[in-house]
XYZ file of C-alpha atoms in Angstrom:
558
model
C 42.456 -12.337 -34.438
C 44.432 -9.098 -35.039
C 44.728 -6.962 -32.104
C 44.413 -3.520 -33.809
C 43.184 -2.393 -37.759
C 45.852 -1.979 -40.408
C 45.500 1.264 -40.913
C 46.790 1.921 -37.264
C 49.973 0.025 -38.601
C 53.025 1.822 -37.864
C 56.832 1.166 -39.914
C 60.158 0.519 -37.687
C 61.893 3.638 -36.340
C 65.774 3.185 -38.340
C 68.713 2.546 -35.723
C 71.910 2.839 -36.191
C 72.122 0.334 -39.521
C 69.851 -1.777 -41.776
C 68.982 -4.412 -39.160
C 68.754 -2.013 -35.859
C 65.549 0.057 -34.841
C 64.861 2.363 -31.850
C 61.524 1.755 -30.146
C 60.959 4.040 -26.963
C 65.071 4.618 -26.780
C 65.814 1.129 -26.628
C 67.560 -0.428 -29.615
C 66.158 -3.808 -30.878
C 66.881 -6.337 -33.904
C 65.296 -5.437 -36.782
C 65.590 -9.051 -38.654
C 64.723 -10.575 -35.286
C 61.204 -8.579 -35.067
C 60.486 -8.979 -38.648
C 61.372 -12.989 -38.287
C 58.936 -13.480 -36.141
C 56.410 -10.978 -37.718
C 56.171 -8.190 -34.839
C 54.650 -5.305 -36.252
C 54.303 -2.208 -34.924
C 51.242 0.004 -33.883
C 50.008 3.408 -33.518
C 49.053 3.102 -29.568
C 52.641 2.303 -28.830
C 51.876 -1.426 -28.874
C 54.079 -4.371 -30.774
C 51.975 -7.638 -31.704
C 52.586 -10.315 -33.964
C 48.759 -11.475 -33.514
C 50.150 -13.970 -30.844
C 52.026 -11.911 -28.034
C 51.375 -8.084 -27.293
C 53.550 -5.820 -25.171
C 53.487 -2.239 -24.520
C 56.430 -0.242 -26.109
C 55.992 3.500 -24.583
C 57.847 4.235 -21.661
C 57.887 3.785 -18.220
C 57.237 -0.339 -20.102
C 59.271 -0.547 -22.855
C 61.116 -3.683 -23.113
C 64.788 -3.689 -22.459
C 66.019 -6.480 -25.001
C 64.860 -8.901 -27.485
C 66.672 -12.458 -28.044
C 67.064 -14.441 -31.332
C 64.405 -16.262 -30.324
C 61.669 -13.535 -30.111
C 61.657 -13.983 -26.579
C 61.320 -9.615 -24.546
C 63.111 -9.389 -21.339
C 61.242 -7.199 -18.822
C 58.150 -6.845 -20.722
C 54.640 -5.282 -19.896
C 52.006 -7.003 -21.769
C 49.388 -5.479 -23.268
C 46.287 -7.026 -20.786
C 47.822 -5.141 -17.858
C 46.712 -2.569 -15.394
C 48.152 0.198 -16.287
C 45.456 2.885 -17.186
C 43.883 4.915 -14.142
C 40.455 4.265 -12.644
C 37.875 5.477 -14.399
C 34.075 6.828 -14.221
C 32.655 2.949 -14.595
C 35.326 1.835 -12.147
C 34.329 3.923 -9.781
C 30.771 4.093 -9.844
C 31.234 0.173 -9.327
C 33.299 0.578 -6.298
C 30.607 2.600 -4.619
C 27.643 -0.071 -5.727
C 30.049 -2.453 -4.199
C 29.956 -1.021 -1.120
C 26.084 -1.159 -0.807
C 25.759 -4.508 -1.833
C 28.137 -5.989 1.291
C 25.898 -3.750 3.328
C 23.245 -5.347 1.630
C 24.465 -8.878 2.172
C 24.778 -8.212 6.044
C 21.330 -7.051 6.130
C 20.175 -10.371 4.748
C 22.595 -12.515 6.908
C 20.358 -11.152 9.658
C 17.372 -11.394 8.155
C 17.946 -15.017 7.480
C 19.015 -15.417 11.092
C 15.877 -13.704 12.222
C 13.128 -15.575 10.121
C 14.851 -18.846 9.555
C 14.832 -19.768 13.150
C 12.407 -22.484 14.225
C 10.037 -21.981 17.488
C 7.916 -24.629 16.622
C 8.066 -28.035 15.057
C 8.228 -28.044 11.771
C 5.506 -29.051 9.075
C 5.656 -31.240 6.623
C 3.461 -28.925 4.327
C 5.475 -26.037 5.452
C 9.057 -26.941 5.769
C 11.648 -24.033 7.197
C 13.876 -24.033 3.781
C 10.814 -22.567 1.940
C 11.090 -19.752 4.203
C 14.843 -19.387 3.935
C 15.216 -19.331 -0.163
C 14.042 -15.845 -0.482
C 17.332 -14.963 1.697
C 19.400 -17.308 -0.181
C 18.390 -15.663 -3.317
C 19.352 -12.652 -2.113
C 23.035 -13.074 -0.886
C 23.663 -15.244 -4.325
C 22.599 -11.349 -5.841
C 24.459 -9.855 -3.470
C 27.752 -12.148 -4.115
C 27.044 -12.074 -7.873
C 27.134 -8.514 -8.335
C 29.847 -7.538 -5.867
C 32.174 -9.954 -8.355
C 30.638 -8.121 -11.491
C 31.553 -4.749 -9.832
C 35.048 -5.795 -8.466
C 35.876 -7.443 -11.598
C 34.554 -4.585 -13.481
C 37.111 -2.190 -12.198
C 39.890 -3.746 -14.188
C 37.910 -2.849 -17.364
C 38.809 0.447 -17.083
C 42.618 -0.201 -16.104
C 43.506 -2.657 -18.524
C 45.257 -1.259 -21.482
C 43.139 -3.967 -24.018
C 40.278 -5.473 -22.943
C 40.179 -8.865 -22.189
C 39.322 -11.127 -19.347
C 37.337 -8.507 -17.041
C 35.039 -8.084 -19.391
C 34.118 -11.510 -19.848
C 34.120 -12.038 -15.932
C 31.943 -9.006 -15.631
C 29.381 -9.436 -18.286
C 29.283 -12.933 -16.746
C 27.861 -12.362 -13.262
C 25.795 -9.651 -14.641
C 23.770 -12.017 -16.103
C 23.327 -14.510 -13.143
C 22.674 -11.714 -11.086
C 20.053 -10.495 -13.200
C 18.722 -14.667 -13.102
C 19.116 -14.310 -9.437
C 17.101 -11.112 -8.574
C 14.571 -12.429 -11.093
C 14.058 -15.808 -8.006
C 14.506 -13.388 -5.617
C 11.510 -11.876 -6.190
C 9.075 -15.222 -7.134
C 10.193 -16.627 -3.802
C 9.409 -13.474 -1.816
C 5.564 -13.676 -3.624
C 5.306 -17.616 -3.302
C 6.517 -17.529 -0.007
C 3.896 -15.029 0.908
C 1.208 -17.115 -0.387
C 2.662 -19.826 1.699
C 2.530 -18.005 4.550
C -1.350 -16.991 3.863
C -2.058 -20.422 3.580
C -0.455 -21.294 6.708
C -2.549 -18.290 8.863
C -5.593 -19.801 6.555
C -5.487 -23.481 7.976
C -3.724 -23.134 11.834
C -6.811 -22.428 13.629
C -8.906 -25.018 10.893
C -6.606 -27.630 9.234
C -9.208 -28.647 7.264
C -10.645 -26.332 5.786
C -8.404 -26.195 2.452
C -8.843 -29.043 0.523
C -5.264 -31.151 -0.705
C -6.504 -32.403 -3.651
C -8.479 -29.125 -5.399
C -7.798 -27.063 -8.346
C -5.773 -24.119 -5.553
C -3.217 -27.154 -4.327
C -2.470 -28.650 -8.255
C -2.023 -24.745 -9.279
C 0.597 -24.366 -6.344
C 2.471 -27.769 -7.243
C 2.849 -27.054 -10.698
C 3.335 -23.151 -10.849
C 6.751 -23.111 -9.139
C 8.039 -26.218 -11.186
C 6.807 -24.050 -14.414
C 9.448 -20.977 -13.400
C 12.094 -23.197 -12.598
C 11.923 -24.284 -15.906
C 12.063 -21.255 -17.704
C 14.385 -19.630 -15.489
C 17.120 -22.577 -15.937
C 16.019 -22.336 -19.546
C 17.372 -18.457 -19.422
C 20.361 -19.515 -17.541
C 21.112 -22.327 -20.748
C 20.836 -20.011 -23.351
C 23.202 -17.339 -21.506
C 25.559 -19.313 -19.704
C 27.081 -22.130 -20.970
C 28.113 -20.055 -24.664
C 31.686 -18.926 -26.057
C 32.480 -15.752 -24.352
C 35.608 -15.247 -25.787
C 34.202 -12.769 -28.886
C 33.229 -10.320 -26.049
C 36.333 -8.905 -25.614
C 37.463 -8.328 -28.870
C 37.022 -4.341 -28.163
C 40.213 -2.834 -29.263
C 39.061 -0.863 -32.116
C 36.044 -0.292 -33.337
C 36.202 -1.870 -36.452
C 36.586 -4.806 -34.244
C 33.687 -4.001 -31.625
C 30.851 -3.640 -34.813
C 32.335 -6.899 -36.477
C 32.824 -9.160 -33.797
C 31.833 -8.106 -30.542
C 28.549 -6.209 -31.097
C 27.161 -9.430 -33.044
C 28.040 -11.528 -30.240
C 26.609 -9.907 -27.466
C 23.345 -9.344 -29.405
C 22.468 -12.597 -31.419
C 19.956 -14.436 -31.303
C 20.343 -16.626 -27.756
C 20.570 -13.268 -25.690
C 16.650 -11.751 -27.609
C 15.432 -16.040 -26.025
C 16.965 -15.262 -22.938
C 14.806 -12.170 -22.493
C 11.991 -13.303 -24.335
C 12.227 -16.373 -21.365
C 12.945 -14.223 -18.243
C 10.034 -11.731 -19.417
C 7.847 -15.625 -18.948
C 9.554 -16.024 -15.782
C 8.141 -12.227 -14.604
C 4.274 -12.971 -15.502
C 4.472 -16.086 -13.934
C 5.573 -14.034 -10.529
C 2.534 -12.088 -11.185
C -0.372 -15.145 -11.743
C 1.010 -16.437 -8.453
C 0.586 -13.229 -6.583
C -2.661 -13.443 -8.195
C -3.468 -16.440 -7.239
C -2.536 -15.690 -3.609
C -4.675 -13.291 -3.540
C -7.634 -14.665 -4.711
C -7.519 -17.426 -2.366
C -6.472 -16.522 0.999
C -8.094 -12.376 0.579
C -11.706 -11.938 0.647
C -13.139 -11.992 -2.760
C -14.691 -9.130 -4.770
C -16.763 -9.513 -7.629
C -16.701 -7.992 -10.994
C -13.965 -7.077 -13.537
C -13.488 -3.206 -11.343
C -13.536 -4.881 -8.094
C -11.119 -7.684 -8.752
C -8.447 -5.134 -9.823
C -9.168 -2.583 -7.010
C -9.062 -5.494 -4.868
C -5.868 -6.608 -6.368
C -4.335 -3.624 -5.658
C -5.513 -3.332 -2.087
C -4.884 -6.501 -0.899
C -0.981 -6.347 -2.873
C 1.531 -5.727 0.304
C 3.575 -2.771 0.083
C 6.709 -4.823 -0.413
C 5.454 -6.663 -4.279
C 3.832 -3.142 -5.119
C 7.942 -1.807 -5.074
C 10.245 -5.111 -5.754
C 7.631 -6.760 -8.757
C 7.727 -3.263 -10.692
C 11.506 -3.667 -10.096
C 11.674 -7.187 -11.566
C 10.301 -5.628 -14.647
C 12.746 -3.087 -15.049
C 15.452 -5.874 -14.698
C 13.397 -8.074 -17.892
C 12.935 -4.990 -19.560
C 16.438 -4.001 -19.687
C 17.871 -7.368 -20.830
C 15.345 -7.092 -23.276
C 17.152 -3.522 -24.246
C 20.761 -4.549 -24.551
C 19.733 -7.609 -26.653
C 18.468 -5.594 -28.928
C 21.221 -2.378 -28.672
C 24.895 -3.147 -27.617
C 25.588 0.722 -26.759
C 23.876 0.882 -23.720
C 24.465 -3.112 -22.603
C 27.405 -3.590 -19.656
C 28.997 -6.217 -22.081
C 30.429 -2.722 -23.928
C 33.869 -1.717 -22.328
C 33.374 1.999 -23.448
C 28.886 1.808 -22.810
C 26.911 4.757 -21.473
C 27.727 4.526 -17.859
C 24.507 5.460 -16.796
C 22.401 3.449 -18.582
C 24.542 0.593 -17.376
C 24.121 1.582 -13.556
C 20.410 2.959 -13.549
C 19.465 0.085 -15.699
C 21.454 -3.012 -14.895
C 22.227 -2.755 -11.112
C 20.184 -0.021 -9.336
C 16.999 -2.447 -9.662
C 18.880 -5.542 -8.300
C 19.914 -2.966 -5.706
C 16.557 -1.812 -4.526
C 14.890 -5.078 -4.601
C 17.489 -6.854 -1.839
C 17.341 -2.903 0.325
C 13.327 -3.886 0.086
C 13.571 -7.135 1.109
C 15.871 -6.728 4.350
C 13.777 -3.331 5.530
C 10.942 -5.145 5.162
C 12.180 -7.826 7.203
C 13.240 -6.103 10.095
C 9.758 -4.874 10.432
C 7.874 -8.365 9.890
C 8.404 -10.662 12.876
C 9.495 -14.321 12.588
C 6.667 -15.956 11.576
C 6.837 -18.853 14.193
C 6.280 -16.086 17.216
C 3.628 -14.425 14.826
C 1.574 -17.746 14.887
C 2.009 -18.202 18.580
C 0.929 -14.804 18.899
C -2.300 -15.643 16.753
C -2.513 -18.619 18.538
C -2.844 -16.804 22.067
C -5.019 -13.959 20.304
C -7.665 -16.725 19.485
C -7.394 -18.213 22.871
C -8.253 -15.127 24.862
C -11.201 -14.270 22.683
C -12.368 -18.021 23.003
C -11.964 -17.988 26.565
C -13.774 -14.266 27.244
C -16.496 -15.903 24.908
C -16.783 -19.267 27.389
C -16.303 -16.688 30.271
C -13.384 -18.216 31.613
C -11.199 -15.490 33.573
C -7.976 -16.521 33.698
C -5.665 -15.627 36.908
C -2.978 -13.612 36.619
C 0.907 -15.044 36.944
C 1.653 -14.305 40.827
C -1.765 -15.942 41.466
C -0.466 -19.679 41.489
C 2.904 -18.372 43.526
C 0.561 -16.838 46.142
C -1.454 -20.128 46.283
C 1.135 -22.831 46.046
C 0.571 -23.611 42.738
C 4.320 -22.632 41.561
C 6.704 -25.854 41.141
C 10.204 -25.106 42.482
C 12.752 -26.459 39.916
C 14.823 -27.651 42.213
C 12.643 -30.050 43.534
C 13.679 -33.779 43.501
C 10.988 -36.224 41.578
C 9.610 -37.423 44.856
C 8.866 -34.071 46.149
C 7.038 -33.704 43.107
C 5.233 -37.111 43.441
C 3.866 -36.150 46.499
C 2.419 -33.156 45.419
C 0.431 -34.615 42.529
C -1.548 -36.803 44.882
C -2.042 -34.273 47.133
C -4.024 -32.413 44.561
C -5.525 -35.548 43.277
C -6.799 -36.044 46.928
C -8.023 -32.585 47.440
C -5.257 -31.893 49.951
C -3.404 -28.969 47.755
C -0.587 -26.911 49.856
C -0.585 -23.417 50.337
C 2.851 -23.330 50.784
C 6.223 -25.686 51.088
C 6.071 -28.152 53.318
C 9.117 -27.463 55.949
C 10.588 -30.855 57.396
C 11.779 -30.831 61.026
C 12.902 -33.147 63.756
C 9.514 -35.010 65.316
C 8.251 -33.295 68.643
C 8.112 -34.631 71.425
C 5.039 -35.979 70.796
C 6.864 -38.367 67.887
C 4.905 -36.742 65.492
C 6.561 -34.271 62.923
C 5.109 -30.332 62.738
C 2.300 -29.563 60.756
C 3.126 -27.809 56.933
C 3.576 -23.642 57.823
C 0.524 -21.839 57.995
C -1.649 -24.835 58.214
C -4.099 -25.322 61.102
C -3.840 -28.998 62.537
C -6.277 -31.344 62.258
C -8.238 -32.466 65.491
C -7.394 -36.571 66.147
C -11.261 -37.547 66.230
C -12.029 -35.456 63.128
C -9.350 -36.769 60.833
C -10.017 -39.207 58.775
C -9.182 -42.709 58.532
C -6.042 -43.467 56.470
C -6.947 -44.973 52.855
C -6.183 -48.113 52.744
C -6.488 -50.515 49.525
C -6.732 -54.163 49.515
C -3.516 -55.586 48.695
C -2.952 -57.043 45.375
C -0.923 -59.803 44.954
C 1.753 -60.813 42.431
C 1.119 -62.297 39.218
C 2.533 -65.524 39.111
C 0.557 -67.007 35.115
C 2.475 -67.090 32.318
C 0.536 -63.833 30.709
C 3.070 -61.450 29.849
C -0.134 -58.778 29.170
C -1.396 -59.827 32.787
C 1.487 -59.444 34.147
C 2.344 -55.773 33.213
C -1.420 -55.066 34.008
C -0.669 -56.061 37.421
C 2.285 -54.311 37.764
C 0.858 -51.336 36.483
C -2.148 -51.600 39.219
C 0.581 -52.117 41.638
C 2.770 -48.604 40.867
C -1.008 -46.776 40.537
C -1.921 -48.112 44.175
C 1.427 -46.529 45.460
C 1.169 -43.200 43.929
C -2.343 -42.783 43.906
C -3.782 -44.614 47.232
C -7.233 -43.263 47.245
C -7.603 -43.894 43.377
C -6.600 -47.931 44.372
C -9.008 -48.165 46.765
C -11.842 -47.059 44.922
C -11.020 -49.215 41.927
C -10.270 -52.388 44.246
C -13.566 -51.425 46.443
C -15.686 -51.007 43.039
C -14.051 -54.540 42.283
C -14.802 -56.331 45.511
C -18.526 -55.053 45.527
C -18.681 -56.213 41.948
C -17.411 -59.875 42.799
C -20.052 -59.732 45.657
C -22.919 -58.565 43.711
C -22.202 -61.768 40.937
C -22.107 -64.473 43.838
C -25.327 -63.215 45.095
C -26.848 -64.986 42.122
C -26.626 -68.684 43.536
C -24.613 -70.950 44.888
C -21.541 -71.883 42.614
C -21.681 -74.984 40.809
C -20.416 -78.007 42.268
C -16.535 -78.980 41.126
C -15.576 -81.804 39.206
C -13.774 -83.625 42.391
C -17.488 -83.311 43.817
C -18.865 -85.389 41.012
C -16.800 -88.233 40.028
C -16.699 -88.837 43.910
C -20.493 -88.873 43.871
C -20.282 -91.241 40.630
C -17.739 -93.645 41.949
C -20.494 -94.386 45.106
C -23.848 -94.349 43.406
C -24.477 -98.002 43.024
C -27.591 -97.684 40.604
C -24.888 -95.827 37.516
C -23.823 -98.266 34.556
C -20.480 -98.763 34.249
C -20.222 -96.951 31.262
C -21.501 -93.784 32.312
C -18.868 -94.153 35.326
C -16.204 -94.305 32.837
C -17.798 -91.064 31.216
C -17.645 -89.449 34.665
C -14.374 -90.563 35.423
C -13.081 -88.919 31.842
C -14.063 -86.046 32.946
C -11.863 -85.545 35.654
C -9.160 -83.705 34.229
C -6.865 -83.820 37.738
C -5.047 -87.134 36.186
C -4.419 -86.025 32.704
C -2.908 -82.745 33.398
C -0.680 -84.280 35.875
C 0.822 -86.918 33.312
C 3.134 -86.102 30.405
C 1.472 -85.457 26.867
C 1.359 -88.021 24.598
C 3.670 -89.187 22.086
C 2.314 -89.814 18.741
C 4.422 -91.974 16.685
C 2.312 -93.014 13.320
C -0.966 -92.023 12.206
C -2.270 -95.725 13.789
C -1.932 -93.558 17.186
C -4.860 -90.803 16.290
C-alpha cells in the first residue's frame, strides 16, 4: 500500500559523485537506496512501501548499510507532532469520565448492597448491571480518548486510529445497555413495590410475565448482532489516511460500507425496544388511562425524570452512528474530522447519560431500606386502623421488658417462664447472700409476698423414662421431660388434663378380666370339653412369647 501519492514523489539531492546524495546534511548511498527501492517524498519522508523513516532534522538518520538497514532512525508512526485541538478536547472528556466512573463505583456500592434476603424473582445482579454498564462506558471511552491523543501526534496515522475508532464503537454498544437496564430495572423494581404487600396478586404465567421473559432476550440479540457486524471486521483500511487520495479510495469506503448502515439500522431496533419496555412498565404497574390522549399524557406523566433525559440521549447516540455511516467527514474514524461534531455527537451523549445515572442515584435510596421503609409505612397505618397504640422505645426499659445482652442463657430461661407464669420483673433480679432467715432477698423494688398468701409451689407428676423400643416415643418423652423443666406450670396442666382424662375413661366399668384370669378359670371348671380347654389354653400368650421363634426348615413345617 503506498504510503504517499506519486505526485508527492521527490528525486535524490546529488552528493559529492554519481552514487552519493545529501538528505537533511547527512550523506547516504545512492545505489544502496535505489537497491532497495527507497524513494523519496515531499513531507521529508523516505519509504520503499515497506519501511518509513523521517528524513528532516532533529530525525534524520545518521547512516545507511549495504544492507538497507538506517542507524538511529525515527520512523514514520512516531510521536513527534504537538498536541492538537482533538487531543486535547479528549484529555478534558477524559477527565470527566474517571469522575464519572467514581460516581458509579459508589453508586454500585450504595444500591448493590443486600438488607434483606434475596429473591429468587428478584435477584441482586439485576440491580447491579445498570452500574456495570456504566463503568464498561466509562472504561471504554477513557481508552478511546487516551488512545485518541496519539492521533494527533503521530506523524502518519496508524494504530491510534484503529484503537480509537475501536472503543468508540463498544462504547456507543455499551451506553446503548446502559440505558435498557436502567428502564428494565425500573420496571423490576415496580413490580417488586406491586407484589410485597400482595404476592399474589400478579399472575406468573400471563401475557405481562411472557412479555418480560422474552423482551430482554430480544435486545440482547440485536445488540450482540450490532456488536458482530462492527467488531470482529478488518480494521486495518482505517488508517490508510496519509493523503487524501488515499482517505476517498480506501479509507472513506471502509468506514462507511455496508456492515456499519446494519449496525445502525440494528442499534436504532435496540432503542425502540428500550421504549416498548418503558411502555410496558408503565402500563402495568401505573394506573391506567383510557383513550388514545390519555394514554400519551399518561405516558408522559408517569415517565421518571431520569428516562425523560437519558432515553432522548440514547437516540442521539443511534442517530449519530446512523450519521457517520452514511458521511465519513463528521465520523471519529476520520484523523483530520470536524472536531465538534465528533465531541457533541459521539461522546457528550455517552457523557450525560452515566452524569444522569449517578445524580440520580445519590438521590434514590437503596431499594432494600426503601421496602423496609414501605414495609413499616403499611404497618403503622394497619395498626392505627386495628387501633393498636404501640409504646414508645424507653417504655419496655422502664418496665423490664429490655434483655441485657450480656445475660447468660439461663438468666434468660428464667425470664421466659416468668412471663409465661404471669410473674414478669420490673427490674433485675439482684442476687445476695441468704439472710438470716436462710432465705435470699426479695428482687429490688418488689413487695414480699405474705407466707399464708403465697401460693403453693407447682408441682407436676413425674414422668418416667421411656424404656420401649420406639425411637418416636422416646424423643416424645424426652421432649415432655425438657418442657416440664422449663415450663413447670405448663407440665402440670398437661399431666393434670391427662390424669383426669385416664380417670374419666375408667369410670366406664370395670376393666376386663386378663388372660391369666381365664385359662386359670378354664383349667378348674370341670363341666369344659377338653377341646375348648386346649382353645383356652392357646390363648395364653405368657408361654409363647417366652420361648424362642420357630425355625422353619421346608414348606412341610407351615
Amino acid at each position: 500500500m503506498p504510503l504517499l501519492d506519486a505526485r508527492d514523489m521527490l528525486a535524490f539531492p546529488g552528493g559529492d559523485n554519481s552514487s552519493d546524495t545529501v538528505i537533511g546534511n547527512v550523506h547516504f548511498n545512492l545505489t544502496t537506496l535505489n537497491h532497495w527501492n527507497y524513494t523519496l517524498f515531499s513531507n521529508g519522508t523516505l519509504s520503499n512501501g515497506s519501511w518509513c523513516l523521517l528524513t528532516f532534522e532533529p530525525y534524520t538518520p545518521t547512516y545507511v548499510l549495504s544492507n538497507g538497514t538506517f542507524l538511529n532512525v525515527t520512523w514514520c508512526w512516531s510521536p513527534t507532532e504537538p498536541i492538537g485541538v482533538r487531543a486535547g478536547v479528549g484529555i478534558g472528556y477524559a477527565v470527566l469520565f474517571a469522575v464519572a466512573l467514581v460516581l458509579t463505583s459508589v453508586n454500585l456500592t450504595k444500591h448493590g448492597k443486600l438488607h434483606l434476603p434475596a429473591e429468587k424473582r428478584f435477584w441482586p445482579i439485576g440491580r447491579r448491571w445498570q452500574w456495570y454498564w456504566a463503568a464498561a462506558v466509562c472504561a471504554t471511552a477513557m481508552i478511546s480518548l487516551l488512545t485518541g491523543v496519539d492521533v494527533d501526534r503521530y506523524f502518519l496515522p496508524e494504530l491510534p486510529i484503529i484503537l480509537t475508532s475501536f472503543f468508540w464503537y463498544l462504547m456507543q454498544i455499551c451506553a446503548i445497555a446502559l440505558v435498557w437496564e436502567a428502564v428494565r430495572h425500573w420496571g423490576s423494581w415496580m413490580e417488586r413495590q406491586f407484589i410485597d404487600p400482595d404476592p399474589f396478586s400478579l399472575r406468573q404465567d400471563d401475557g405481562r410475565s411472557k412479555v418480560e421473559l422474552y423482551v430482554p432476550l430480544f435486545f440482547y440479540l440485536f445488540l450482540w448482532l450490532n456488536f458482530f457486524m462492527i467488531v470482529p471486521r478488518n480494521w486495518g483500511a482505517i488508517q490508510y489516511q496519509r493523503y487524501p487520495q488515499q482517505t476517498l479510495d480506501v479509507a472513506a469506503p471502509s468506514a462507511t460500507d455496508a456492515r456499519f448502515k446494519a449496525a445502525a439500522f440494528l442499534l436504532a431496533v435496540c432503542w425502540l425496544i428500550t421504549t416498548f419496555s418503558l411502555r410496558h412498565s408503565i402500563k402495568y404497574y401505573c394506573p391506567r388511562n383510557r383513550g388514545i390522549f390519555n394514554r400519551i399524557i399518561g405516558f408522559v406523566r408517569y415517565t421518571p425524570l431520569r428516562f425523560m433525559l437519558i432515553v432522548p440521549l440514547a437516540a442521539t447516540i443511534v442517530a449519530y452512528q446512523a450519521l457517520v455511516a452514511w458521511h465519513f467527514e463528521y465520523s471519529p474514524l476520520k484523523v483530520d474530522g470536524l472536531t465538534a461534531a465528533i465531541y457533541a455527537g459521539g461522546y457528550t451523549p455517552a457523557l450525560l447519560i452515566v452524569f444522569v445515572q449517578a445524580i440520580i442515584g445519590f438521590m434514590n435510596p437503596n431499594e432494600d431500606l426503601e421496602l423496609q421503609r414501605q414495609r413499616r409505612v403499611r404497618g403503622r397505618e394497619l395498626d392505627r386502623e386495628m387501633g393498636v397504640v404501640l409504646k414508645p422505645s424507653w417504655w419496655r426499659r422502664m418496665n423490664g421488658e429490655h434483655m441485657d445482652p450480656n445475660a447468660s442463657m439461663r438468666d434468660r430461661l428464667i425470664r421466659n417462664v416468668q412471663e409465661i407464669s404471669g410473674n414478669k420483673p420490673t427490674a433485675p433480679t439482684i442476687e445476695v447472700p441468704p439472710n438470716a432467715a436462710g432465705r435470699t432477698n426479695e428482687p429490688v423494688e418488689m413487695t414480699p409476698v405474705s407466707p399464708s398468701l403465697a401460693s403453693p409451689p407447682i408441682t407436676s407428676p413425674p414422668l418416667e423414662p421411656y424404656t420401649g423400643r420406639s425411637e418416636r416415643r422416646r424423643e416424645e418423652r424426652a421432649r415432655e421431660l425438657a418442657a416440664g423443666l422449663l415450663f413447670p406450670e405448663a407440665a402440670h396442666n398437661s399431666a393434670t388434663a391427662a390424669a383426669r382424662r385416664r380417670q374419666e375413661l375408667m369410670m366406664d366399668g370395670p376393666p376386663p378380666p386378663s388372660y391369666t384370669d381365664t385359662v386359670s378359670n378354664a383349667q378348674t371348671a370341670s363341666n369344659l370339653q377338653p377341646s375348648t380347654v386346649a382353645r383356652s389354653l392357646s390363648a395364653q400368650s405368657s408361654g409363647s412369647t417366652n420361648q424362642p421363634p420357630q425355625q422353619i426348615r421346608s414348606m412341610l413345617d407351615v
